[in-house]
Structures are given as structure tokens and as C-alpha cells.
XYZ file of C-alpha atoms in Angstrom:
602
model
C 0.127 0.093 -0.029
C 2.840 2.361 0.931
C 4.565 1.394 -2.602
C 1.236 2.514 -4.307
C 1.044 5.918 -2.230
C 4.529 6.421 -2.985
C 4.519 6.157 -6.786
C 1.053 8.141 -7.148
C 2.954 10.722 -5.359
C 5.771 10.407 -7.695
C 3.890 10.533 -10.724
C 1.920 13.330 -9.476
C 5.585 15.560 -8.862
C 6.542 14.872 -12.145
C 3.403 15.684 -13.842
C 3.623 19.042 -11.954
C 7.102 19.474 -12.745
C 6.620 18.699 -16.292
C 3.956 21.150 -16.750
C 5.846 23.891 -14.970
C 8.744 23.313 -17.302
C 6.334 23.393 -20.089
C 4.983 26.321 -19.094
C 8.521 28.100 -18.625
C 9.227 27.560 -22.373
C 6.206 28.694 -23.614
C 6.520 31.967 -25.598
C 3.042 32.634 -25.100
C 2.273 32.104 -21.662
C 1.363 35.340 -19.808
C 3.571 36.803 -17.265
C 4.997 40.146 -15.892
C 8.047 41.533 -15.286
C 8.513 42.573 -11.501
C 10.674 45.302 -10.753
C 10.464 45.515 -7.182
C 8.558 44.986 -3.758
C 7.698 46.968 -0.481
C 6.646 45.934 2.868
C 4.441 48.766 3.077
C 1.238 49.533 0.948
C 1.530 53.219 1.278
C 5.335 52.960 0.157
C 4.018 50.408 -2.672
C 1.451 52.800 -4.017
C 4.065 55.816 -3.821
C 6.689 53.908 -5.872
C 3.933 52.138 -8.199
C 2.934 56.075 -9.267
C 6.478 56.690 -9.856
C 6.860 54.178 -12.095
C 4.049 55.198 -14.038
C 5.319 58.229 -15.007
C 8.275 56.536 -16.569
C 6.797 53.235 -17.909
C 3.901 51.601 -19.561
C 1.395 49.034 -18.433
C 2.318 49.521 -14.498
C 0.698 47.411 -12.070
C 0.618 46.891 -8.292
C -0.448 43.469 -6.406
C -0.006 41.661 -2.916
C 1.931 38.768 -3.201
C 1.638 37.381 0.566
C 3.938 37.278 3.511
C 2.834 41.358 3.823
C 4.979 42.158 0.822
C 3.411 44.119 -2.331
C 4.982 43.527 -5.386
C 5.169 46.559 -8.515
C 4.950 44.912 -12.062
C 4.528 45.862 -15.737
C 2.539 43.806 -17.988
C 0.385 41.291 -18.762
C 3.063 40.381 -21.814
C 3.547 36.974 -23.354
C 6.679 35.514 -21.806
C 8.589 36.211 -25.267
C 7.516 39.748 -24.924
C 8.332 39.959 -21.277
C 11.993 38.735 -21.973
C 12.639 41.489 -24.116
C 10.892 44.272 -22.282
C 12.909 42.994 -19.283
C 16.418 42.906 -20.973
C 15.751 46.549 -22.577
C 14.429 48.224 -19.418
C 17.095 46.780 -17.596
C 19.807 48.129 -20.271
C 18.043 51.480 -20.616
C 18.538 51.652 -16.668
C 14.704 52.250 -16.023
C 14.489 49.073 -13.842
C 16.519 47.666 -11.212
C 19.273 45.546 -12.259
C 17.564 42.464 -10.260
C 14.128 42.668 -11.553
C 12.254 39.328 -13.001
C 9.724 37.740 -15.071
C 6.423 36.912 -12.536
C 3.960 34.490 -13.252
C 0.293 35.410 -12.682
C -0.459 32.593 -9.787
C 1.945 34.600 -7.459
C -0.107 37.659 -7.982
C -2.823 38.290 -5.185
C -5.385 41.204 -4.760
C -4.515 44.334 -7.286
C -3.803 47.455 -5.467
C -2.319 49.765 -8.364
C -3.908 51.370 -10.740
C -6.807 52.115 -7.825
C -9.926 50.031 -8.609
C -8.325 48.059 -11.575
C -8.457 44.184 -12.117
C -6.262 43.125 -14.815
C -5.136 39.784 -13.362
C -7.163 37.563 -15.907
C -7.798 39.959 -18.701
C -5.024 38.371 -21.305
C -1.672 39.941 -22.797
C -0.660 43.353 -23.958
C 1.242 44.311 -26.564
C 4.739 45.146 -25.533
C 5.626 48.670 -25.515
C 6.457 50.370 -29.053
C 9.969 49.964 -30.034
C 10.455 47.372 -27.400
C 12.109 44.906 -30.077
C 14.287 47.122 -31.435
C 17.065 48.733 -29.127
C 17.624 52.529 -29.519
C 20.755 53.788 -30.837
C 23.239 54.883 -28.329
C 23.677 58.521 -28.125
C 26.988 59.924 -28.963
C 28.856 60.819 -25.651
C 29.982 64.477 -27.113
C 26.015 65.200 -27.750
C 25.170 64.005 -24.324
C 24.104 67.837 -22.659
C 23.422 66.689 -19.055
C 23.838 63.130 -17.307
C 20.930 60.943 -17.286
C 19.354 59.690 -13.988
C 18.962 56.244 -15.229
C 17.296 53.996 -12.164
C 14.529 55.544 -10.131
C 15.424 52.908 -7.519
C 16.730 53.775 -4.201
C 19.701 52.111 -3.059
C 20.104 48.749 -5.189
C 18.705 46.332 -2.615
C 17.613 42.676 -3.661
C 14.391 42.062 -3.802
C 13.793 38.468 -2.331
C 10.703 36.260 -3.739
C 8.353 36.516 -1.130
C 8.476 33.869 1.762
C 5.755 32.939 4.628
C 6.134 35.209 7.287
C 6.376 32.062 9.741
C 9.327 30.259 7.696
C 10.264 27.432 10.151
C 13.928 27.180 11.452
C 14.578 24.362 8.683
C 12.922 26.750 5.999
C 15.256 29.572 7.426
C 18.405 27.205 7.186
C 17.743 26.361 3.641
C 17.073 29.987 2.315
C 20.115 31.052 4.115
C 22.395 27.975 2.473
C 21.240 29.950 -0.750
C 23.095 33.073 0.039
C 26.410 33.685 -1.604
C 29.500 34.583 0.162
C 29.332 38.319 -0.200
C 25.385 38.265 0.773
C 26.654 36.293 4.226
C 29.088 39.308 4.502
C 26.578 41.907 3.891
C 24.460 40.473 6.877
C 27.662 40.601 8.984
C 28.072 44.307 8.133
C 24.465 44.845 8.823
C 24.425 42.702 12.098
C 27.566 44.906 13.253
C 26.057 48.041 12.150
C 23.056 47.028 14.469
C 25.717 46.700 17.292
C 25.472 42.821 17.696
C 28.556 41.955 15.789
C 32.067 42.696 16.518
C 34.296 39.903 14.908
C 35.579 39.667 11.263
C 33.352 40.357 8.194
C 34.521 36.863 6.195
C 31.126 35.593 5.230
C 31.725 32.630 7.467
C 28.687 31.962 9.670
C 30.434 30.614 12.986
C 29.272 30.756 17.065
C 30.188 34.575 16.645
C 27.876 35.425 13.985
C 25.259 33.067 15.154
C 25.148 34.397 18.335
C 24.571 37.993 17.018
C 21.799 36.806 14.801
C 20.066 35.257 18.208
C 20.719 38.613 20.039
C 18.897 40.860 17.325
C 16.201 38.275 16.838
C 15.947 38.558 20.846
C 15.821 42.562 20.511
C 13.090 42.467 17.721
C 10.776 40.023 19.753
C 11.657 37.275 17.385
C 12.421 33.628 18.502
C 15.734 33.292 19.219
C 16.935 30.541 17.033
C 20.379 32.251 15.616
C 19.273 31.438 12.357
C 17.705 34.707 10.461
C 14.514 33.488 8.484
C 14.202 35.597 4.876
C 11.520 38.164 6.504
C 13.955 38.815 9.388
C 16.883 39.697 6.966
C 14.679 41.864 5.092
C 13.840 43.691 8.540
C 17.402 43.998 9.285
C 18.247 45.245 5.624
C 15.200 47.855 6.214
C 16.525 49.161 9.257
C 20.181 49.363 8.012
C 19.398 51.388 4.772
C 16.491 53.705 7.013
C 19.773 56.397 7.391
C 19.727 56.544 3.552
C 16.165 57.495 3.058
C 15.398 60.796 1.612
C 18.936 60.902 -0.174
C 17.123 59.942 -3.535
C 20.134 56.948 -4.334
C 19.926 56.775 -7.914
C 22.060 55.415 -10.557
C 23.105 58.166 -12.666
C 25.055 57.636 -16.009
C 27.267 60.316 -17.352
C 28.028 59.583 -20.671
C 30.328 62.727 -21.406
C 32.459 61.308 -18.649
C 31.942 57.969 -19.007
C 31.007 57.180 -15.985
C 28.189 55.223 -14.402
C 27.345 55.368 -10.338
C 25.313 55.477 -7.838
C 24.223 59.519 -6.373
C 22.757 60.942 -3.292
C 19.972 62.725 -6.583
C 18.196 64.546 -3.545
C 21.672 65.753 -1.919
C 23.568 66.991 -5.047
C 22.264 67.928 -8.664
C 24.342 68.458 -12.068
C 25.817 71.845 -12.530
C 28.450 72.049 -15.099
C 31.314 70.451 -17.020
C 35.146 71.716 -16.141
C 37.385 69.430 -17.469
C 38.599 67.263 -15.800
C 35.441 67.367 -13.446
C 31.651 66.983 -13.833
C 30.379 68.972 -10.843
C 27.371 68.389 -9.247
C 26.086 71.411 -6.704
C 24.338 71.107 -3.489
C 20.499 70.200 -3.993
C 18.872 69.900 -0.573
C 19.378 70.909 2.918
C 22.793 68.828 2.947
C 25.777 70.708 2.317
C 27.244 67.964 0.060
C 28.857 68.266 -3.443
C 29.881 65.791 -5.981
C 32.909 65.653 -8.936
C 33.165 63.006 -11.342
C 36.919 62.850 -12.512
C 37.565 61.746 -16.187
C 40.106 62.857 -18.362
C 42.532 60.973 -20.998
C 45.943 60.626 -19.379
C 49.311 58.473 -18.429
C 50.994 58.079 -15.043
C 52.163 61.543 -15.042
C 48.754 63.032 -15.593
C 47.433 61.060 -12.470
C 50.152 62.143 -10.269
C 50.180 65.510 -10.841
C 45.934 65.221 -10.660
C 46.990 63.730 -7.070
C 48.912 66.848 -6.118
C 47.169 69.539 -7.775
C 43.727 67.929 -5.704
C 45.622 69.063 -2.507
C 45.848 72.755 -3.397
C 41.912 72.521 -3.488
C 39.610 73.914 -0.794
C 37.636 71.141 -1.053
C 40.401 68.793 -0.164
C 41.403 70.011 3.749
C 45.005 69.507 4.563
C 44.058 67.004 7.703
C 43.365 63.334 6.523
C 45.014 60.174 5.178
C 46.241 60.112 1.730
C 47.859 57.236 -0.657
C 49.341 57.376 -3.902
C 50.183 54.016 -5.653
C 51.246 53.395 -9.194
C 48.009 53.710 -10.921
C 45.475 55.157 -8.685
C 45.269 57.146 -5.518
C 42.606 58.263 -2.484
C 42.435 61.363 -0.997
C 40.491 62.193 2.327
C 40.326 65.535 3.780
C 38.724 67.000 6.791
C 38.298 69.697 8.964
C 35.713 71.062 11.681
C 33.195 71.749 8.542
C 33.392 68.965 5.941
C 34.898 65.942 5.176
C 35.972 64.910 1.604
C 36.648 61.326 -0.332
C 38.419 61.351 -3.188
C 39.679 58.147 -5.585
C 40.890 57.771 -8.793
C 42.555 55.064 -10.961
C 44.220 54.953 -14.501
C 43.138 52.354 -16.829
C 43.521 52.055 -20.580
C 44.815 55.682 -20.981
C 41.887 57.389 -18.987
C 41.764 58.589 -15.324
C 38.689 58.276 -13.754
C 37.363 58.472 -10.235
C 35.211 60.820 -7.691
C 34.944 63.349 -4.742
C 32.384 63.313 -2.568
C 32.415 66.157 0.071
C 30.254 66.132 3.091
C 29.414 68.078 6.124
C 31.176 66.807 9.139
C 29.006 65.198 11.976
C 26.808 63.335 9.870
C 29.556 60.506 9.535
C 27.309 57.066 9.209
C 25.444 58.517 6.329
C 28.559 59.597 4.818
C 30.249 56.265 4.916
C 27.442 54.767 3.593
C 26.982 56.901 0.622
C 31.203 56.530 -0.187
C 30.083 52.820 0.027
C 27.368 53.101 -2.769
C 29.340 55.113 -5.269
C 32.226 53.316 -4.632
C 30.698 49.712 -4.947
C 28.788 51.436 -8.084
C 31.212 52.880 -10.090
C 31.530 51.841 -13.734
C 33.618 52.953 -16.435
C 31.808 53.105 -19.693
C 33.634 54.422 -22.902
C 35.205 57.462 -23.188
C 36.733 60.315 -20.873
C 35.492 63.792 -20.741
C 36.608 66.248 -23.637
C 39.068 69.071 -22.564
C 36.611 71.363 -24.604
C 33.237 70.481 -22.476
C 32.298 73.211 -20.562
C 33.794 75.800 -22.432
C 33.518 79.304 -21.510
C 33.261 78.362 -17.671
C 34.361 81.393 -15.320
C 38.076 81.823 -15.087
C 39.938 82.929 -12.371
C 43.778 82.371 -10.795
C 42.250 81.512 -7.949
C 40.347 78.739 -9.857
C 41.337 75.467 -11.099
C 38.566 73.834 -13.251
C 36.001 75.983 -11.437
C 36.975 75.338 -8.137
C 38.252 77.527 -5.385
C 42.265 76.767 -4.722
C 43.368 76.732 -0.811
C 44.795 80.379 -0.067
C 46.571 80.711 3.235
C 45.162 82.875 5.843
C 48.152 85.140 5.786
C 51.156 85.455 4.009
C 54.416 87.357 4.454
C 58.049 87.393 3.499
C 61.139 85.678 5.357
C 64.954 84.877 4.228
C 67.285 82.454 4.806
C 70.110 82.730 7.516
C 71.488 79.314 7.346
C 72.431 76.960 4.565
C 70.317 74.320 5.501
C 67.211 76.821 5.146
C 66.546 78.528 8.343
C 64.453 81.292 7.895
C 63.995 84.543 9.925
C 60.745 86.385 9.747
C 58.101 88.441 11.581
C 56.050 86.810 14.408
C 52.838 87.666 13.220
C 52.901 85.464 10.314
C 53.300 82.223 12.754
C 50.378 82.844 15.339
C 47.351 80.061 15.599
C 48.703 78.211 12.172
C 47.484 74.655 11.775
C 50.069 74.719 8.978
C 53.590 76.790 8.040
C 54.949 76.790 4.689
C 58.024 78.229 2.986
C 57.239 79.113 -0.612
C 53.821 77.473 -0.383
C 55.035 73.523 -0.587
C 57.668 73.011 2.413
C 56.293 72.894 5.670
C 58.288 74.607 8.337
C 58.106 74.516 12.147
C 58.558 77.190 14.972
C 61.779 77.235 16.571
C 61.861 80.753 18.242
C 58.714 82.997 18.328
C 59.632 86.640 20.249
C 56.442 88.255 20.729
C 57.951 91.202 22.016
C 60.064 92.501 19.224
C 58.165 90.598 16.668
C 60.809 88.405 15.512
C 60.535 84.810 14.813
C 62.605 81.760 13.518
C 61.612 79.022 11.465
C 63.154 75.422 10.514
C 62.209 73.661 7.186
C 60.689 69.491 8.092
C 63.059 69.258 5.111
C 66.271 70.673 4.462
C 66.741 72.985 1.778
C 69.526 74.736 -0.538
C 68.937 78.163 -0.688
C 70.261 80.138 -3.875
C 71.635 82.898 -1.285
C 71.681 83.115 2.730
C 72.030 86.258 4.754
C 75.055 87.742 6.077
C 74.795 90.366 8.887
C 76.148 93.573 9.113
C 78.644 94.187 11.790
C 77.889 97.679 11.965
C 74.970 99.956 11.500
C 74.559 101.305 8.086
C 75.180 105.047 7.661
C 72.249 107.558 7.865
C 71.185 108.604 4.189
C 72.689 105.385 2.611
C 71.129 103.664 -0.061
C 69.110 100.262 0.930
C 66.804 97.753 -0.810
C 64.085 95.578 0.543
C 63.086 92.262 -0.858
C 59.774 90.835 -0.291
C 56.332 88.924 -1.529
C 54.835 92.546 -1.892
C 51.492 90.961 -3.374
C 51.301 88.140 -0.846
C 52.340 85.346 -3.235
C 50.395 86.631 -6.078
C 53.969 87.122 -8.109
C 56.191 83.930 -7.847
C 59.264 85.980 -7.238
C 60.101 88.629 -4.683
C 59.781 92.504 -5.599
C 62.661 94.816 -4.969
C 61.816 98.615 -3.285
C 64.529 100.856 -3.019
C 64.930 103.635 -0.599
C 67.324 105.160 2.158
C 68.059 104.818 5.898
C 66.499 107.286 7.294
C 67.562 106.983 11.073
C 69.119 104.246 13.146
C 66.031 104.618 16.110
C 62.442 104.266 15.886
C 60.047 107.471 15.981
C 60.211 107.530 19.637
C 64.061 106.612 19.912
C 63.919 103.003 20.480
C 66.952 101.120 20.133
C 67.352 98.529 17.452
C 64.865 99.632 15.376
C 65.718 101.508 12.234
C 63.516 104.072 9.921
C 63.411 103.921 6.610
C 62.632 106.064 3.774
C 61.083 103.905 1.221
C 57.448 102.459 0.145
C 56.437 99.152 0.878
C 52.931 96.936 1.501
C 51.863 94.374 3.872
C 53.392 91.080 2.230
C 57.316 92.606 2.149
C 57.008 92.345 6.096
C 59.513 89.696 7.024
C 62.139 90.582 4.329
C 65.324 91.480 4.314
C 66.627 94.880 4.285
C 70.458 95.041 2.719
C 72.960 97.757 2.352
C 75.009 98.305 -1.023
C 77.304 95.780 -0.210
C 74.604 93.150 -0.028
C 75.150 92.850 3.966
C 71.556 92.501 5.521
C 71.221 95.589 8.115
C 67.850 94.532 9.612
C 64.404 92.895 8.796
C 61.207 94.808 7.616
C 58.431 94.991 10.210
C 54.614 94.979 10.178
C 53.450 98.559 9.762
C 52.396 99.901 13.230
C 48.839 99.310 13.843
C 46.789 102.378 15.737
C 48.072 105.742 16.277
C 48.428 108.633 13.847
C 48.813 107.895 10.097
C 51.920 107.790 9.032
C 53.588 108.908 5.345
C 53.779 106.260 3.016
C 57.369 105.946 2.709
C 57.879 105.514 6.104
C 58.644 101.910 7.347
C 60.693 100.372 9.674
C 63.267 97.306 10.323
C 64.222 95.565 13.129
C 68.347 95.603 13.644
C 70.451 92.837 12.475
C 71.902 93.090 16.415
C 68.315 91.420 17.155
C 68.937 88.936 14.803
C 72.060 87.724 15.396
C 70.818 87.387 19.579
C 67.804 85.579 18.563
C 70.062 83.136 16.377
C 72.123 82.832 19.769
C 68.984 81.915 21.664
C 67.729 79.128 18.876
C 71.294 77.474 18.985
C 72.052 78.838 15.656
C 75.041 80.840 13.884
C 74.153 83.423 11.706
C 76.697 84.522 9.394
C 78.309 87.770 9.338
C 79.539 90.055 6.727
C 83.042 91.302 6.273
C 83.639 94.252 8.622
C 85.602 96.757 6.198
C 86.585 96.888 2.448
C 83.357 95.349 0.897
C 82.695 96.792 -2.451
C 79.406 98.097 -3.545
C 77.082 95.985 -5.630
C 75.386 96.722 -8.687
C 71.339 97.270 -8.951
C 71.315 93.621 -10.837
C 73.973 92.262 -8.307
C 72.002 93.221 -5.031
C 68.342 92.443 -6.668
C 69.747 88.895 -7.451
C 71.222 88.519 -3.890
C 68.419 89.807 -2.235
C 66.036 87.843 -4.219
C 67.962 84.417 -3.850
C 67.469 84.665 0.113
C 63.920 85.928 0.069
C 61.136 83.415 0.942
C 57.308 83.528 1.083
C 55.846 82.559 4.506
C 52.635 81.419 4.381
C 50.306 80.464 7.479
C 47.237 78.218 6.778
C 43.681 77.715 8.641
């Protein structure tokens, strides 16, 4: 009797299986293309309404287990396969969309009041059989939002709400290693897992699953059901709600990636960048990096990116042979940049995000990195022609500028520098000539003198030799300095005379000069006609009466020598007697060789 029963069941199973396979192969079977599913009826209705603005034949049905599916159709199976392929290729539906059969669909909720489940197939949308020609990259005006779904989350086929532990184990065994790693990441985010993200479900992972189940009121089994995994993922992705994560295809840049389209929107092209400006309440920006080039181009981009205000000075950065990453952060923002060279094209992106919103920033960066795809072509150098030009802009982006720049001069052969105290106050970084970091080794705010040491030894063209005795009154002097605070890449010369060897109130070790200077000249050397340094130009006095424009002051060489002794540095002295006067050209050459731009950065 048992054998007869088993034979009957076997025959029944084969009959059903054969019918299913026959239906799967039937090109005239009525089926649907399922594009996504939601666990909230309100959310599903909103998503169906959104798809209706883009696609034809949008419908919505309940599918059991508290899920609501959004589908297009009904089509013959052959037409449905064509629709699925074309809509995926055009980026109109998620990549994990699939063909759904009618018997999996329940009560219809969209369009409201409709009932098309048993009405038969409709014709595929016009033009489905013939894929449209690709739009040439050079004619693409703006990037195309290619996908309407939020963060791409795989939509599992609905499972019963009361999935048994055995069923849960079977569904879990079907997960790929990457999916298991993702589950560990989500458990870690939820605060229940702290071990390695390895895709191996050992005791630590099982305990974290059980603890999470207990916190949510589920049975504590240590194996998550399909719906429990979906609930965990919903919680995990809640932080991304409202950002409008969508796939954007930029044909001119040759890049596809997911962007937070409610936080940023396309602005303009300024090679090598496609710039996306703030679109909502979040102070965020995105740059897509795209240009032809080689390793030298990549390395140059790495250096130049670090001069931009959008890449703050603090933060880790790494350059490899064919790629680089940059992280810059300050109290206002954090920027993340990555770029890589492949097949003669440099492509990458920068995300600028406000500080203090680290969880969302990390998740957005992860979405951008994981979805980043190269497509043919790179941004043409002529893209965005006619954009704003300025010496302070690079491809339309503000170059980082120091908060103050003044002059200084070399006093040792290894590159130690004398400058004014005012330029080294409250600096996060001090540089010489814009790129060599320096540290303060002596700062005397009372006299207004400071000494700096470069963090990398330098080889100056000339160094100061201090005059052994004061210059004669009314003798010629020259001041070298960066009058325009670094706008010009070489120091300027100002010629005048020594008006007095004391200050206006009789101050010792202060000289009064009869020559016109600018604020940027402060800290520069004052030389006599022999090329000996008789002092250092000071900043204009603040407060008090307005002085004539040709009145300026210098600290004496005596103060410079004493400061060197305090710092343990021996400053060179000029020959006391018999030195011959230099020509104006020789004097300018010597003064220029010893003068350096000193900059203080926020």
C-alpha cells in the first residue's frame, strides 16, 4: 500500500514539474516583469505612482507575507523577456528585476480599482523589439538619471511570514558569500556583531543573530528567516532614506554610479571634472573625475587636488602606481576622493559631505564605490567651454589659500628662516614658498621676530650675512619681499634710504627707512649697497597716527644675531671693512635669492 502511495505521489510530482517546465518554455504564457517589492502598502503605492510616469502598463499586487509587488505587464513570455532586457539596459528598472508568473500575484492595489490579472496579455511597448541607438557621448548635454530605485537592494521572492527554522536554514544556504558578508556588516552596524567580516557563519555570527532576534521580539534561533533578513536590511538602509540614491549615467564623463540625487544635482562640466552642486538641505557636493592621461597625469592630479579648498589638509592619503585616494577633513566637512588610471583614462570621484554626519557619509561613499562603473569615453578638454576663469580657480574650484602670507629670508645654508612673529600665530601649518612645511623654533612676540626650520632641508640660492655695524644715515638700502603675498612667484625690490637708526620714539635696535612697501613685504631682508643685511622689515604699526606712505621700519641685525644665539643657530656675519658696493642687478639677485614666501594656513 505504501509503495502504491509513493508511486502516485511521484507521478503527481513529475506531472506538476513537467507542466511547470512546459509553461516556462511557452512563449505565449502570460507573465509579468516584477521591478520591486515593498513591505508597506503606502510605500508600494508611492513607488507604483512614480514608475507610472516612466513606464507603460504599471500594476501593483499583493504577493503574500506582507509584501506588495510592482510589476509591468501582462505580456506574453517572449515579450516580457524583451521588455526585461531593454528596461534593464536603459536603466529604467533595477538590475535584479525578473519575470513573475500570474499565480504568484494576489489582490491588485494599483491602479486603484483596476483588476487586470485575468484579462490576457497586452502588446509590448512600442519599440521594445529594436534597441534604440546609443546617444554619442559628445552630444549628451547632461548626465542621465538611469534608475529610479533607491539604494539597490535585492528583492527576494516573498516567503511565508512564519518560515520555520528548517526553511530559514535552507534559504540561508542559498546566500552567496558576499551576501553573507553583507549580513555580517548589517549585524555589525546594528551593534550585535564585532568579529571579522568573512562570510563565515560561526558561533560569533550565530550569537549575534540570536541577540538581534531577541531584541526584535523574534524567536531566538540564531538563524534569520528571509523576512527577518529583510527587516534587518530595512533598518540598515533607513539612514539613506530621503537621499534619493539613484544610478546616474554620465556619457560625457564615461561614468555610471549611484548618487544621492536629492542631495546633489548636476551643475556643469569643467574638465577634468563634472561638478554636482548642493540640491537640498545637506551641504554636499560631488565631482566626477574623467580625463585622458598617463601616470604623470595621474600623479599631477594627485598633487593639484590637494591645493583645493574641497580637500582639507588633514586626513589620510595614498598614491599608488595607477591610483590614489585622498581624505581631507576639518571642522566643517570631510571629502573623499579616489581615482585610477586604466587604458589611458583617469576616472574617479570626490564626495564632499558635512562633518558630523559620518554614518550617512560612509554609507554614501560605499554606495558610490560599489556602483562605480567605467563606460567608453572620457571628458573632453572642450567640455564646459566658457566657464568662469580666475587665477584662484582650478577647473572652477577654489584653490586653497593661506590665511596670511608674509616674507622671510634664509639665515643658514640648511634653510632656516627669519620672519616676523605675526605670520606664525595660530597656524595649523606653516609653509615656505607654498609647499615646504616648516616649524617654529623661536618666536619673540615682544620684538616681533620669529625663526623657522624647514621640515625638509633646503639649499637656498643665497643666505643672509649680517652687517657688523649700523649703516650710515641716508645711505641706500633695498628691501626684498613678496609685496603681493604670493600672487607673483618672485619677490619684488623696493629701493630707498636709511632715514634714522632709531624709531620715532627713540627705540633702540629699530631703524626708520624712507621707502614705500606693502604688507606682504614685512619679514623681508633690508640690505645695504654691499649686500649685507642690516635688518628685517617689520609690519606697519597698528593704531596711532597715520604715517606717510614712504615711512617704514626694520629690526636691527643685532636683534637677529641675538635671536639666532637663543635658538642655537649661528648666523653668518658680513665682512666688516672693505666690501665693495654691488650693482643694482647684483644686489637684486642676491636679495631675491635669500627671500622666501612664508604662509600661515588655517
